[in-house]
């Protein structure tokens, strides 16, 4: 898998001339069915971080990719789903929030992620990902008892994220990350101090936008809406 990612990076440079590449960490999706699947996602995300940190340590040509930056989209969505799980009572209200800055926090007590919504027609999404309220039982068209819920504004189907609510932070983080490299005269990938500066900037962008921490008030439109608001 690591070799595939590295090959994709090199091909993007060869055919598109890309010298700065942003890779998003993987979020929860319908392919995560078991705890083992979720552990596999965490391993892939760590591999992406390792590739970004080690990129350029070997001999690099002037035309090669100079910067690999990590957008912590997986960490952001994990935080959102974790808070939503508490909102819909999949997690005890008195449970203490984990330290979202700690590596691997998403693996501890993650059983709620595999609780599935059986009312879905084609695949069963994670209840924590798609529900705005606690689930209820109903009869489906086959007269079978299934669990359903009022859907939220995070994800409708467990495969796609609601861009009208999640997209702003996604776009802002990409702009911020690109600014780490391209604002001003631009850092040198061969200068250790510049590399450290870019990594600090990368961390700052993820802390600011790829997290549930509030952003500056003036950046937000006057119409406020919670991520677990109901779909209409």
Coordinates of C-alpha atoms in Angstrom, one line a residue:
X1 CA 0.0 0.0 0.0
X2 CA 2.8 2.4 0.8
X3 CA 4.4 1.8 -2.5
X4 CA 1.1 2.5 -4.3
X5 CA 0.8 5.9 -2.6
X6 CA 4.4 6.8 -3.3
X7 CA 3.9 5.8 -7.0
X8 CA 0.8 7.9 -7.2
X9 CA 2.7 10.9 -5.9
X10 CA 5.5 10.4 -8.4
X11 CA 3.0 10.0 -11.3
X12 CA 1.2 13.2 -10.3
X13 CA 4.5 15.0 -10.6
X14 CA 5.5 13.3 -13.9
X15 CA 2.2 13.9 -15.7
X16 CA 0.8 17.0 -13.9
X17 CA 3.9 18.7 -12.7
X18 CA 2.7 18.8 -9.1
X19 CA 5.4 19.8 -6.6
X20 CA 3.1 20.2 -3.6
X21 CA 0.6 17.4 -2.7
X22 CA -2.0 17.3 0.0
X23 CA -3.2 13.9 1.2
X24 CA -6.3 13.6 3.3
X25 CA -6.5 10.9 6.0
X26 CA -9.3 8.4 5.7
X27 CA -12.6 8.9 7.5
X28 CA -15.2 6.4 8.7
X29 CA -17.2 4.9 5.8
X30 CA -19.5 2.0 5.1
X31 CA -16.6 -0.4 4.4
X32 CA -15.7 -0.3 8.1
X33 CA -17.8 -3.1 9.4
X34 CA -15.6 -4.6 12.2
X35 CA -13.2 -3.2 14.8
X36 CA -10.4 -4.8 12.7
X37 CA -11.5 -2.7 9.7
X38 CA -11.3 0.4 11.8
X39 CA -7.8 -0.5 13.0
X40 CA -6.9 -0.9 9.4
X41 CA -8.0 2.6 8.6
X42 CA -5.9 4.0 11.5
X43 CA -2.9 2.1 10.1
X44 CA -3.3 3.6 6.7
X45 CA -3.7 7.1 8.1
X46 CA -0.5 6.6 10.1
X47 CA 1.3 5.4 7.0
X48 CA 0.2 8.5 5.1
X49 CA 1.7 10.7 7.9
X50 CA 4.9 8.7 7.8
X51 CA 5.2 9.1 4.0
X52 CA 4.7 12.9 4.4
X53 CA 7.3 13.2 7.1
X54 CA 10.0 11.1 5.4
X55 CA 9.5 12.5 1.9
X56 CA 12.6 14.1 0.5
X57 CA 15.0 12.4 2.8
X58 CA 16.4 10.5 -0.2
X59 CA 18.0 12.2 -3.3
X60 CA 15.5 14.4 -5.0
X61 CA 15.7 16.1 -8.4
X62 CA 14.7 19.8 -8.7
X63 CA 11.6 18.9 -10.7
X64 CA 10.4 16.3 -8.1
X65 CA 7.5 16.7 -5.6
X66 CA 8.9 18.9 -2.9
X67 CA 6.2 18.8 -0.2
X68 CA 3.7 16.2 1.0
X69 CA 1.2 17.7 3.4
X70 CA -1.4 15.9 5.4
X71 CA -4.9 17.1 5.8
X72 CA -6.3 15.5 8.9
X73 CA -9.8 15.0 7.5
X74 CA -10.1 11.6 9.2
X75 CA -9.4 13.1 12.6
X76 CA -11.9 15.9 12.0
X77 CA -14.7 13.6 11.0
X78 CA -13.9 11.2 13.8
X79 CA -14.4 14.1 16.3
X80 CA -17.7 15.1 14.7
X81 CA -19.0 11.5 14.7
X82 CA -17.8 11.0 18.3
X83 CA -19.7 14.1 19.5
X84 CA -22.7 13.1 17.5
X85 CA -22.7 9.6 19.0
X86 CA -22.9 11.2 22.4
X87 CA -25.7 13.4 21.2
X88 CA -27.8 10.4 20.0
X89 CA -27.1 8.5 23.2
X90 CA -24.8 5.9 21.8
X91 CA -22.3 7.0 24.3
X92 CA -23.0 7.8 28.0
X93 CA -23.6 11.5 28.5
X94 CA -21.2 11.5 31.4
X95 CA -18.3 10.0 29.4
X96 CA -15.3 12.3 29.2
X97 CA -14.2 13.4 25.8
X98 CA -10.9 11.9 24.7
X99 CA -7.9 14.0 23.9
X100 CA -8.3 14.4 20.2
X101 CA -4.6 15.4 19.8
X102 CA -3.4 12.0 21.0
X103 CA -2.5 9.5 18.3
X104 CA -4.9 6.6 18.2
X105 CA -7.6 8.2 20.3
X106 CA -10.3 7.1 17.8
X107 CA -9.5 3.4 18.5
X108 CA -10.4 3.5 22.2
X109 CA -14.0 2.5 23.0
X110 CA -15.0 2.7 19.3
X111 CA -17.6 0.0 19.4
X112 CA -20.4 2.6 18.8
X113 CA -19.0 3.1 15.2
X114 CA -20.1 -0.4 14.2
X115 CA -23.7 -0.1 15.4
X116 CA -25.6 -0.2 12.1
X117 CA -28.9 1.4 11.0
X118 CA -30.9 -1.6 9.6
X119 CA -33.5 0.5 7.9
X120 CA -31.2 1.6 5.1
X121 CA -32.1 0.0 1.8
X122 CA -28.8 -0.8 0.1
X123 CA -26.2 -0.8 2.9
X124 CA -26.3 -0.2 6.6
X125 CA -24.5 3.0 7.6
X126 CA -23.1 3.7 11.0
X127 CA -25.8 5.0 13.3
X128 CA -23.4 7.5 14.8
X129 CA -22.6 8.9 11.4
X130 CA -26.1 9.5 10.0
X131 CA -28.6 9.9 12.9
X132 CA -29.7 13.2 14.4
X133 CA -31.8 11.5 17.2
X134 CA -32.0 8.2 18.9
X135 CA -33.2 5.3 16.8
X136 CA -36.7 3.9 16.8
X137 CA -38.2 0.6 15.5
X138 CA -40.5 0.5 12.5
X139 CA -41.7 -2.0 9.9
X140 CA -40.2 -1.9 6.5
X141 CA -41.8 -2.8 3.2
X142 CA -41.2 -6.5 3.9
X143 CA -42.9 -6.2 7.2
X144 CA -39.6 -6.7 9.0
X145 CA -38.7 -4.8 12.2
X146 CA -35.8 -2.4 11.5
X147 CA -34.2 0.4 13.3
X148 CA -34.5 3.9 11.7
X149 CA -33.8 7.5 12.7
X150 CA -34.2 11.1 11.7
X151 CA -31.1 11.8 9.6
X152 CA -28.6 14.5 10.4
X153 CA -26.6 17.0 8.4
X154 CA -23.3 15.1 8.7
X155 CA -23.8 12.3 6.3
X156 CA -27.0 11.0 4.6
X157 CA -25.8 7.5 3.7
X158 CA -22.6 6.8 5.6
X159 CA -20.6 7.1 2.4
X160 CA -20.7 10.8 1.5
X161 CA -20.3 13.8 3.8
X162 CA -22.7 16.8 3.6
X163 CA -20.6 19.3 1.8
X164 CA -22.8 22.3 2.8
X165 CA -21.9 21.7 6.5
X166 CA -18.5 20.0 6.2
X167 CA -17.1 21.6 3.1
X168 CA -16.2 25.0 4.5
X169 CA -13.6 23.6 6.9
X170 CA -12.3 21.2 4.3
X171 CA -11.7 24.0 1.8
X172 CA -10.3 26.3 4.4
X173 CA -7.8 23.7 5.5
X174 CA -6.6 23.1 2.0
X175 CA -6.1 26.8 1.4
X176 CA -4.3 27.1 4.8
X177 CA -2.0 24.1 3.9
X178 CA -1.1 25.5 0.5
X179 CA -0.3 28.8 2.2
X180 CA 2.3 27.0 4.4
X181 CA 4.3 26.4 1.2
X182 CA 3.3 29.0 -1.3
X183 CA 2.8 32.2 0.7
X184 CA 5.6 34.7 0.5
X185 CA 8.9 33.6 -1.1
X186 CA 8.3 30.0 -0.2
X187 CA 10.3 27.7 2.0
X188 CA 13.1 25.4 0.8
X189 CA 12.5 21.7 1.2
X190 CA 16.3 21.3 1.6
X191 CA 16.5 23.6 4.6
X192 CA 15.8 21.9 7.9
X193 CA 14.5 25.1 9.6
X194 CA 12.1 25.6 6.7
X195 CA 10.9 22.0 6.9
X196 CA 10.2 22.4 10.6
X197 CA 8.4 25.7 9.9
X198 CA 6.2 24.0 7.3
X199 CA 5.4 21.2 9.7
X200 CA 4.4 23.6 12.4
X201 CA 2.2 25.5 9.9
X202 CA 0.6 22.2 8.8
X203 CA -0.2 21.3 12.4
X204 CA -1.6 24.7 13.0
X205 CA -3.9 24.4 9.9
X206 CA -5.2 21.0 11.0
X207 CA -5.7 22.3 14.6
X208 CA -7.6 25.3 13.3
X209 CA -9.8 23.7 10.7
X210 CA -9.7 19.9 10.9
X211 CA -11.1 19.9 14.4
X212 CA -14.3 20.7 16.2
X213 CA -12.7 23.8 17.9
X214 CA -14.6 26.9 17.0
X215 CA -13.2 29.2 14.4
X216 CA -13.2 33.0 14.5
X217 CA -16.7 34.4 14.8
X218 CA -16.3 36.8 11.8
X219 CA -15.6 33.8 9.5
X220 CA -19.0 32.3 10.1
X221 CA -22.2 33.4 8.4
X222 CA -25.0 34.7 10.6
X223 CA -27.2 31.6 10.1
X224 CA -25.9 29.1 12.7
X225 CA -26.6 25.4 12.4
X226 CA -25.4 22.4 14.5
X227 CA -23.9 19.5 12.6
X228 CA -26.4 17.2 14.1
X229 CA -29.3 19.3 12.9
X230 CA -32.1 17.3 11.3
X231 CA -32.3 16.9 7.5
X232 CA -35.3 18.2 5.7

